[in-house]
PDB file of C-alpha atoms in Angstrom:
ATOM      1  CA  UNK D  28      24.977   0.436   3.655  1.00  0.00           C
ATOM      2  CA  UNK D  29      27.341   2.113   1.181  1.00  0.00           C
ATOM      3  CA  UNK D  30      25.064   5.161   1.310  1.00  0.00           C
ATOM      4  CA  UNK D  31      25.490   5.248   5.126  1.00  0.00           C
ATOM      5  CA  UNK D  32      29.276   5.010   4.754  1.00  0.00           C
ATOM      6  CA  UNK D  33      29.253   7.868   2.216  1.00  0.00           C
ATOM      7  CA  UNK D  34      27.235  10.018   4.624  1.00  0.00           C
ATOM      8  CA  UNK D  35      29.587   9.140   7.489  1.00  0.00           C
ATOM      9  CA  UNK D  36      32.581  10.082   5.306  1.00  0.00           C
ATOM     10  CA  UNK D  37      31.018  13.461   4.519  1.00  0.00           C
ATOM     11  CA  UNK D  38      30.400  14.207   8.203  1.00  0.00           C
ATOM     12  CA  UNK D  39      33.880  12.947   9.134  1.00  0.00           C
ATOM     13  CA  UNK D  40      35.539  15.253   6.603  1.00  0.00           C
ATOM     14  CA  UNK D  41      33.875  18.317   8.189  1.00  0.00           C
ATOM     15  CA  UNK D  42      35.271  17.596  11.666  1.00  0.00           C
ATOM     16  CA  UNK D  43      38.399  19.638  12.351  1.00  0.00           C
ATOM     17  CA  UNK D  44      39.654  17.958  15.529  1.00  0.00           C
ATOM     18  CA  UNK D  45      39.292  14.211  15.132  1.00  0.00           C
ATOM     19  CA  UNK D  46      39.570  12.119  18.317  1.00  0.00           C
ATOM     20  CA  UNK D  47      40.104   8.382  18.681  1.00  0.00           C
ATOM     21  CA  UNK D  48      36.351   8.012  19.290  1.00  0.00           C
ATOM     22  CA  UNK D  49      35.602   9.692  15.941  1.00  0.00           C
ATOM     23  CA  UNK D  50      38.119   7.508  14.090  1.00  0.00           C
ATOM     24  CA  UNK D  51      36.680   4.508  15.954  1.00  0.00           C
ATOM     25  CA  UNK D  52      33.170   5.222  14.685  1.00  0.00           C
ATOM     26  CA  UNK D  53      34.489   5.187  11.107  1.00  0.00           C
ATOM     27  CA  UNK D  54      36.646   2.095  11.676  1.00  0.00           C
ATOM     28  CA  UNK D  55      33.685   0.221  13.166  1.00  0.00           C
ATOM     29  CA  UNK D  56      31.566   1.100  10.131  1.00  0.00           C
ATOM     30  CA  UNK D  57      34.230  -0.161   7.745  1.00  0.00           C
ATOM     31  CA  UNK D  58      34.599  -3.444   9.696  1.00  0.00           C
ATOM     32  CA  UNK D  59      30.815  -3.990   9.860  1.00  0.00           C
ATOM     33  CA  UNK D  60      30.532  -3.396   6.108  1.00  0.00           C
ATOM     34  CA  UNK D  61      33.516  -5.626   5.268  1.00  0.00           C
ATOM     35  CA  UNK D  62      35.609  -2.720   3.947  1.00  0.00           C
ATOM     36  CA  UNK D  63      39.030  -3.306   5.562  1.00  0.00           C
ATOM     37  CA  UNK D  64      40.890  -1.561   2.704  1.00  0.00           C
ATOM     38  CA  UNK D  65      38.968   1.668   3.429  1.00  0.00           C
ATOM     39  CA  UNK D  66      39.926   1.363   7.107  1.00  0.00           C
ATOM     40  CA  UNK D  67      43.595   1.102   6.096  1.00  0.00           C
ATOM     41  CA  UNK D  68      43.258   4.103   3.757  1.00  0.00           C
ATOM     42  CA  UNK D  69      41.888   6.180   6.648  1.00  0.00           C
ATOM     43  CA  UNK D  70      44.525   4.776   9.005  1.00  0.00           C
ATOM     44  CA  UNK D  71      47.251   6.050   6.645  1.00  0.00           C
ATOM     45  CA  UNK D  72      45.873   9.586   7.122  1.00  0.00           C
ATOM     46  CA  UNK D  73      45.361   9.277  10.901  1.00  0.00           C
ATOM     47  CA  UNK D  74      47.268  12.041  12.702  1.00  0.00           C
ATOM     48  CA  UNK D  75      46.905  10.688  16.255  1.00  0.00           C
ATOM     49  CA  UNK D  76      48.063   7.414  17.788  1.00  0.00           C
ATOM     50  CA  UNK D  77      45.310   4.752  17.888  1.00  0.00           C
ATOM     51  CA  UNK D  78      44.016   3.781  21.318  1.00  0.00           C
ATOM     52  CA  UNK D  79      43.219   0.201  22.377  1.00  0.00           C
ATOM     53  CA  UNK D  80      39.709   0.286  20.887  1.00  0.00           C
ATOM     54  CA  UNK D  81      41.058   1.324  17.502  1.00  0.00           C
ATOM     55  CA  UNK D  82      43.891  -1.191  17.657  1.00  0.00           C
ATOM     56  CA  UNK D  83      41.203  -3.828  18.085  1.00  0.00           C
ATOM     57  CA  UNK D  84      39.480  -2.586  14.895  1.00  0.00           C
ATOM     58  CA  UNK D  85      42.831  -2.493  13.055  1.00  0.00           C
ATOM     59  CA  UNK D  86      43.646  -6.105  13.980  1.00  0.00           C
ATOM     60  CA  UNK D  87      40.137  -7.196  12.938  1.00  0.00           C
ATOM     61  CA  UNK D  88      40.573  -5.468   9.575  1.00  0.00           C
ATOM     62  CA  UNK D  89      43.943  -7.186   9.105  1.00  0.00           C
ATOM     63  CA  UNK D  90      42.339 -10.574   9.823  1.00  0.00           C
ATOM     64  CA  UNK D  91      39.512  -9.805   7.364  1.00  0.00           C
ATOM     65  CA  UNK D  92      41.816  -8.761   4.516  1.00  0.00           C
ATOM     66  CA  UNK D  93      44.728 -11.122   5.208  1.00  0.00           C
ATOM     67  CA  UNK D  94      46.998  -9.973   2.391  1.00  0.00           C
ATOM     68  CA  UNK D  95      50.510  -8.456   2.222  1.00  0.00           C
ATOM     69  CA  UNK D  96      49.258  -4.971   3.172  1.00  0.00           C
ATOM     70  CA  UNK D  97      47.283  -6.370   6.122  1.00  0.00           C
ATOM     71  CA  UNK D  98      50.305  -8.352   7.338  1.00  0.00           C
ATOM     72  CA  UNK D  99      52.571  -5.318   7.140  1.00  0.00           C
ATOM     73  CA  UNK D 100      50.126  -3.098   9.051  1.00  0.00           C
ATOM     74  CA  UNK D 101      49.130  -5.735  11.607  1.00  0.00           C
ATOM     75  CA  UNK D 102      52.681  -6.758  12.452  1.00  0.00           C
ATOM     76  CA  UNK D 103      53.834  -3.124  12.635  1.00  0.00           C
ATOM     77  CA  UNK D 104      51.152  -2.106  15.137  1.00  0.00           C
ATOM     78  CA  UNK D 105      51.523  -5.288  17.173  1.00  0.00           C
ATOM     79  CA  UNK D 106      55.267  -4.726  17.469  1.00  0.00           C
ATOM     80  CA  UNK D 107      54.962  -1.010  18.293  1.00  0.00           C
ATOM     81  CA  UNK D 108      51.977  -1.217  20.669  1.00  0.00           C
ATOM     82  CA  UNK D 109      52.647  -4.473  22.516  1.00  0.00           C
ATOM     83  CA  UNK D 110      53.493  -2.722  25.788  1.00  0.00           C
ATOM     84  CA  UNK D 111      50.357  -0.579  25.507  1.00  0.00           C
ATOM     85  CA  UNK D 112      48.036  -3.592  25.079  1.00  0.00           C
ATOM     86  CA  UNK D 113      49.806  -6.214  27.208  1.00  0.00           C
ATOM     87  CA  UNK D 114      47.034  -6.193  29.850  1.00  0.00           C
ATOM     88  CA  UNK D 115      44.107  -5.815  27.458  1.00  0.00           C
ATOM     89  CA  UNK D 116      42.689  -9.269  26.719  1.00  0.00           C
ATOM     90  CA  UNK D 117      40.227  -8.040  24.091  1.00  0.00           C
ATOM     91  CA  UNK D 118      42.976  -6.548  21.920  1.00  0.00           C
ATOM     92  CA  UNK D 119      45.391  -9.437  22.529  1.00  0.00           C
ATOM     93  CA  UNK D 120      42.690 -11.949  21.557  1.00  0.00           C
ATOM     94  CA  UNK D 121      42.125  -9.977  18.334  1.00  0.00           C
ATOM     95  CA  UNK D 122      45.882 -10.067  17.721  1.00  0.00           C
ATOM     96  CA  UNK D 123      45.879 -13.872  18.154  1.00  0.00           C
ATOM     97  CA  UNK D 124      42.977 -14.174  15.697  1.00  0.00           C
ATOM     98  CA  UNK D 125      44.865 -11.967  13.217  1.00  0.00           C
ATOM     99  CA  UNK D 126      48.132 -13.902  13.538  1.00  0.00           C
ATOM    100  CA  UNK D 127      46.317 -17.213  13.076  1.00  0.00           C
ATOM    101  CA  UNK D 128      44.770 -15.829   9.866  1.00  0.00           C
ATOM    102  CA  UNK D 129      48.320 -14.910   8.777  1.00  0.00           C
ATOM    103  CA  UNK D 130      49.313 -18.543   9.546  1.00  0.00           C
ATOM    104  CA  UNK D 131      51.879 -17.116  11.997  1.00  0.00           C
ATOM    105  CA  UNK D 132      51.387 -19.835  14.592  1.00  0.00           C
ATOM    106  CA  UNK D 133      54.588 -19.149  16.527  1.00  0.00           C
ATOM    107  CA  UNK D 134      53.778 -15.498  17.247  1.00  0.00           C
ATOM    108  CA  UNK D 135      50.137 -16.325  18.043  1.00  0.00           C
ATOM    109  CA  UNK D 136      51.394 -18.822  20.641  1.00  0.00           C
ATOM    110  CA  UNK D 137      53.795 -16.185  21.990  1.00  0.00           C
ATOM    111  CA  UNK D 138      50.944 -13.670  22.477  1.00  0.00           C
ATOM    112  CA  UNK D 139      48.759 -16.369  24.055  1.00  0.00           C
ATOM    113  CA  UNK D 140      51.470 -17.226  26.612  1.00  0.00           C
ATOM    114  CA  UNK D 141      51.864 -13.508  27.396  1.00  0.00           C
ATOM    115  CA  UNK D 142      48.231 -13.205  28.520  1.00  0.00           C
ATOM    116  CA  UNK D 143      48.264 -13.420  32.318  1.00  0.00           C
ATOM    117  CA  UNK D 144      44.532 -14.026  32.810  1.00  0.00           C
ATOM    118  CA  UNK D 145      43.436 -16.009  29.794  1.00  0.00           C
ATOM    119  CA  UNK D 146      39.687 -15.884  29.188  1.00  0.00           C
ATOM    120  CA  UNK D 147      37.425 -18.155  27.154  1.00  0.00           C
ATOM    121  CA  UNK D 148      38.030 -16.031  24.038  1.00  0.00           C
ATOM    122  CA  UNK D 149      41.816 -16.420  24.376  1.00  0.00           C
ATOM    123  CA  UNK D 150      41.364 -20.193  24.262  1.00  0.00           C
ATOM    124  CA  UNK D 151      38.765 -20.150  21.480  1.00  0.00           C
ATOM    125  CA  UNK D 152      40.944 -17.855  19.304  1.00  0.00           C
ATOM    126  CA  UNK D 153      43.899 -20.225  19.663  1.00  0.00           C
ATOM    127  CA  UNK D 154      41.876 -23.410  19.194  1.00  0.00           C
ATOM    128  CA  UNK D 155      39.986 -22.052  16.174  1.00  0.00           C
ATOM    129  CA  UNK D 156      43.308 -20.931  14.683  1.00  0.00           C
ATOM    130  CA  UNK D 157      44.811 -24.376  15.169  1.00  0.00           C
ATOM    131  CA  UNK D 158      41.826 -26.048  13.483  1.00  0.00           C
ATOM    132  CA  UNK D 159      41.876 -23.581  10.567  1.00  0.00           C
ATOM    133  CA  UNK D 160      45.620 -24.192  10.158  1.00  0.00           C
ATOM    134  CA  UNK D 161      45.071 -27.961  10.131  1.00  0.00           C
ATOM    135  CA  UNK D 162      46.531 -28.590  13.592  1.00  0.00           C
ATOM    136  CA  UNK D 163      43.622 -30.348  15.335  1.00  0.00           C
ATOM    137  CA  UNK D 164      45.947 -32.183  17.756  1.00  0.00           C
ATOM    138  CA  UNK D 165      47.144 -28.846  19.147  1.00  0.00           C
ATOM    139  CA  UNK D 166      43.533 -27.691  19.522  1.00  0.00           C
ATOM    140  CA  UNK D 167      42.712 -30.802  21.573  1.00  0.00           C
ATOM    141  CA  UNK D 168      45.891 -30.397  23.647  1.00  0.00           C
ATOM    142  CA  UNK D 169      44.817 -26.860  24.531  1.00  0.00           C
ATOM    143  CA  UNK D 170      41.241 -27.950  25.248  1.00  0.00           C
ATOM    144  CA  UNK D 171      42.494 -30.526  27.753  1.00  0.00           C
ATOM    145  CA  UNK D 172      44.684 -27.914  29.473  1.00  0.00           C
ATOM    146  CA  UNK D 173      41.932 -25.279  29.660  1.00  0.00           C
ATOM    147  CA  UNK D 174      40.938 -24.549  33.289  1.00  0.00           C
ATOM    148  CA  UNK D 175      37.713 -22.727  32.297  1.00  0.00           C
ATOM    149  CA  UNK D 176      34.232 -24.100  31.692  1.00  0.00           C
ATOM    150  CA  UNK D 177      33.710 -24.454  27.916  1.00  0.00           C
ATOM    151  CA  UNK D 178      31.107 -22.322  26.149  1.00  0.00           C
ATOM    152  CA  UNK D 179      29.316 -23.072  22.867  1.00  0.00           C
ATOM    153  CA  UNK D 180      32.206 -21.730  20.729  1.00  0.00           C
ATOM    154  CA  UNK D 181      34.710 -24.006  22.502  1.00  0.00           C
ATOM    155  CA  UNK D 182      32.442 -27.016  21.980  1.00  0.00           C
ATOM    156  CA  UNK D 183      31.987 -26.216  18.270  1.00  0.00           C
ATOM    157  CA  UNK D 184      35.745 -25.793  17.728  1.00  0.00           C
ATOM    158  CA  UNK D 185      36.493 -28.994  19.680  1.00  0.00           C
ATOM    159  CA  UNK D 186      33.917 -30.994  17.705  1.00  0.00           C
ATOM    160  CA  UNK D 187      35.496 -29.612  14.509  1.00  0.00           C
ATOM    161  CA  UNK D 188      38.972 -30.642  15.727  1.00  0.00           C
ATOM    162  CA  UNK D 189      37.685 -34.135  16.510  1.00  0.00           C
ATOM    163  CA  UNK D 190      36.051 -34.317  13.058  1.00  0.00           C
ATOM    164  CA  UNK D 191      39.337 -33.453  11.350  1.00  0.00           C
ATOM    165  CA  UNK D 192      41.360 -35.893  13.397  1.00  0.00           C
ATOM    166  CA  UNK D 193      38.833 -38.773  13.611  1.00  0.00           C
ATOM    167  CA  UNK D 194      41.280 -41.094  15.419  1.00  0.00           C
ATOM    168  CA  UNK D 195      41.028 -42.950  18.731  1.00  0.00           C
ATOM    169  CA  UNK D 196      41.841 -39.903  20.827  1.00  0.00           C
ATOM    170  CA  UNK D 197      39.387 -37.701  18.913  1.00  0.00           C
ATOM    171  CA  UNK D 198      36.606 -40.281  19.247  1.00  0.00           C
ATOM    172  CA  UNK D 199      37.186 -40.540  22.998  1.00  0.00           C
ATOM    173  CA  UNK D 200      37.248 -36.755  23.571  1.00  0.00           C
ATOM    174  CA  UNK D 201      34.395 -36.033  21.152  1.00  0.00           C
ATOM    175  CA  UNK D 202      32.025 -38.582  22.687  1.00  0.00           C
ATOM    176  CA  UNK D 203      32.937 -37.504  26.208  1.00  0.00           C
ATOM    177  CA  UNK D 204      32.183 -33.816  25.634  1.00  0.00           C
ATOM    178  CA  UNK D 205      29.046 -34.631  23.638  1.00  0.00           C
ATOM    179  CA  UNK D 206      27.724 -36.544  26.661  1.00  0.00           C
ATOM    180  CA  UNK D 207      28.627 -33.609  28.938  1.00  0.00           C
ATOM    181  CA  UNK D 208      27.140 -30.882  26.731  1.00  0.00           C
ATOM    182  CA  UNK D 209      24.005 -32.499  25.287  1.00  0.00           C
ATOM    183  CA  UNK D 210      21.566 -31.212  27.908  1.00  0.00           C
ATOM    184  CA  UNK D 211      23.167 -27.763  28.030  1.00  0.00           C
ATOM    185  CA  UNK D 212      23.038 -27.240  24.262  1.00  0.00           C
ATOM    186  CA  UNK D 213      20.002 -29.290  23.260  1.00  0.00           C
ATOM    187  CA  UNK D 214      18.441 -26.172  21.674  1.00  0.00           C
ATOM    188  CA  UNK D 215      21.628 -24.860  20.071  1.00  0.00           C
ATOM    189  CA  UNK D 216      21.502 -26.289  16.553  1.00  0.00           C
ATOM    190  CA  UNK D 217      24.956 -24.883  15.614  1.00  0.00           C
ATOM    191  CA  UNK D 218      26.609 -26.922  18.393  1.00  0.00           C
ATOM    192  CA  UNK D 219      24.451 -29.944  17.568  1.00  0.00           C
ATOM    193  CA  UNK D 220      25.236 -29.707  13.839  1.00  0.00           C
ATOM    194  CA  UNK D 221      28.965 -29.667  14.677  1.00  0.00           C
ATOM    195  CA  UNK D 222      28.493 -32.747  16.871  1.00  0.00           C
ATOM    196  CA  UNK D 223      26.449 -34.432  14.126  1.00  0.00           C
ATOM    197  CA  UNK D 224      29.204 -33.803  11.578  1.00  0.00           C
ATOM    198  CA  UNK D 225      31.732 -35.232  14.029  1.00  0.00           C
ATOM    199  CA  UNK D 226      29.724 -38.438  14.572  1.00  0.00           C
ATOM    200  CA  UNK D 227      29.398 -38.954  10.815  1.00  0.00           C
ATOM    201  CA  UNK D 228      33.181 -38.535  10.498  1.00  0.00           C
ATOM    202  CA  UNK D 229      33.522 -41.199  13.214  1.00  0.00           C
ATOM    203  CA  UNK D 230      31.224 -43.471  11.138  1.00  0.00           C
ATOM    204  CA  UNK D 231      28.970 -43.642  14.194  1.00  0.00           C
ATOM    205  CA  UNK D 232      25.784 -43.655  12.109  1.00  0.00           C
ATOM    206  CA  UNK D 233      23.529 -44.979  14.861  1.00  0.00           C
ATOM    207  CA  UNK D 234      24.424 -42.220  17.306  1.00  0.00           C
ATOM    208  CA  UNK D 235      24.287 -39.595  14.538  1.00  0.00           C
ATOM    209  CA  UNK D 236      20.744 -40.684  13.664  1.00  0.00           C
ATOM    210  CA  UNK D 237      19.788 -40.521  17.345  1.00  0.00           C
ATOM    211  CA  UNK D 238      21.206 -36.978  17.629  1.00  0.00           C
ATOM    212  CA  UNK D 239      19.465 -35.971  14.386  1.00  0.00           C
ATOM    213  CA  UNK D 240      16.121 -37.006  15.869  1.00  0.00           C
ATOM    214  CA  UNK D 241      16.859 -34.978  19.021  1.00  0.00           C
ATOM    215  CA  UNK D 242      17.325 -31.731  17.060  1.00  0.00           C
ATOM    216  CA  UNK D 243      13.967 -29.957  17.205  1.00  0.00           C
ATOM    217  CA  UNK D 244      14.771 -27.145  14.763  1.00  0.00           C
ATOM    218  CA  UNK D 245      16.557 -28.844  11.885  1.00  0.00           C
ATOM    219  CA  UNK D 246      18.030 -26.456   9.323  1.00  0.00           C
ATOM    220  CA  UNK D 247      19.452 -27.004   5.838  1.00  0.00           C
ATOM    221  CA  UNK D 248      22.869 -27.799   7.346  1.00  0.00           C
ATOM    222  CA  UNK D 249      21.396 -30.481   9.622  1.00  0.00           C
ATOM    223  CA  UNK D 250      19.886 -32.280   6.626  1.00  0.00           C
ATOM    224  CA  UNK D 251      23.002 -31.686   4.502  1.00  0.00           C
ATOM    225  CA  UNK D 252      25.296 -33.251   7.120  1.00  0.00           C
ATOM    226  CA  UNK D 253      23.124 -36.368   7.367  1.00  0.00           C
ATOM    227  CA  UNK D 254      22.716 -36.744   3.598  1.00  0.00           C
ATOM    228  CA  UNK D 255      26.418 -36.209   2.862  1.00  0.00           C
ATOM    229  CA  UNK D 256      27.397 -38.570   5.673  1.00  0.00           C
TER     230      UNK D 256
END
């Protein structure tokens, strides 16, 4: 992979007129290879303004690195380019993810409220951020307000929120959505493992054992959850 990046760098350096698409190809390579610092180094030399696609890569790199340099770059571009991206859900969702990594909950909520047509990724970015920042109540509040049909990511995040909270409300919501989603996700072991972990946190051993038996393709995490529980 590093060899591929070196080759790409050599080709890149020979190109006289570099477009956003050419920068984007490099940025994508750095993101895929978990090299956000190299993306920032190239960004410092960039002589054209990044388009929406490249802003998306920049915000992803900031979320990956999540240090003082990342915060400075991410906040700068978000502030300067907000008008440019205000109708682009993909970039705004990346900005939410980045801000949640920065633990900047207030600004993440501000961006979320700005999005006119919130999609499933807008909700999952916010909910995941809440859970990662130890705010499971807020994740459940948002889940209950969501007007869209949940997908597997939403279910996983909601099960994780219920696991963290493990109170009366969490037990009620967790069991309700498990009943609703069981048929739909009976072959999705990631969703089922999240539900299994939740049931063990609820001390609902009987139902956890029943769910464990339902999982056809048990992986190391399935067994680990049951044994630790």
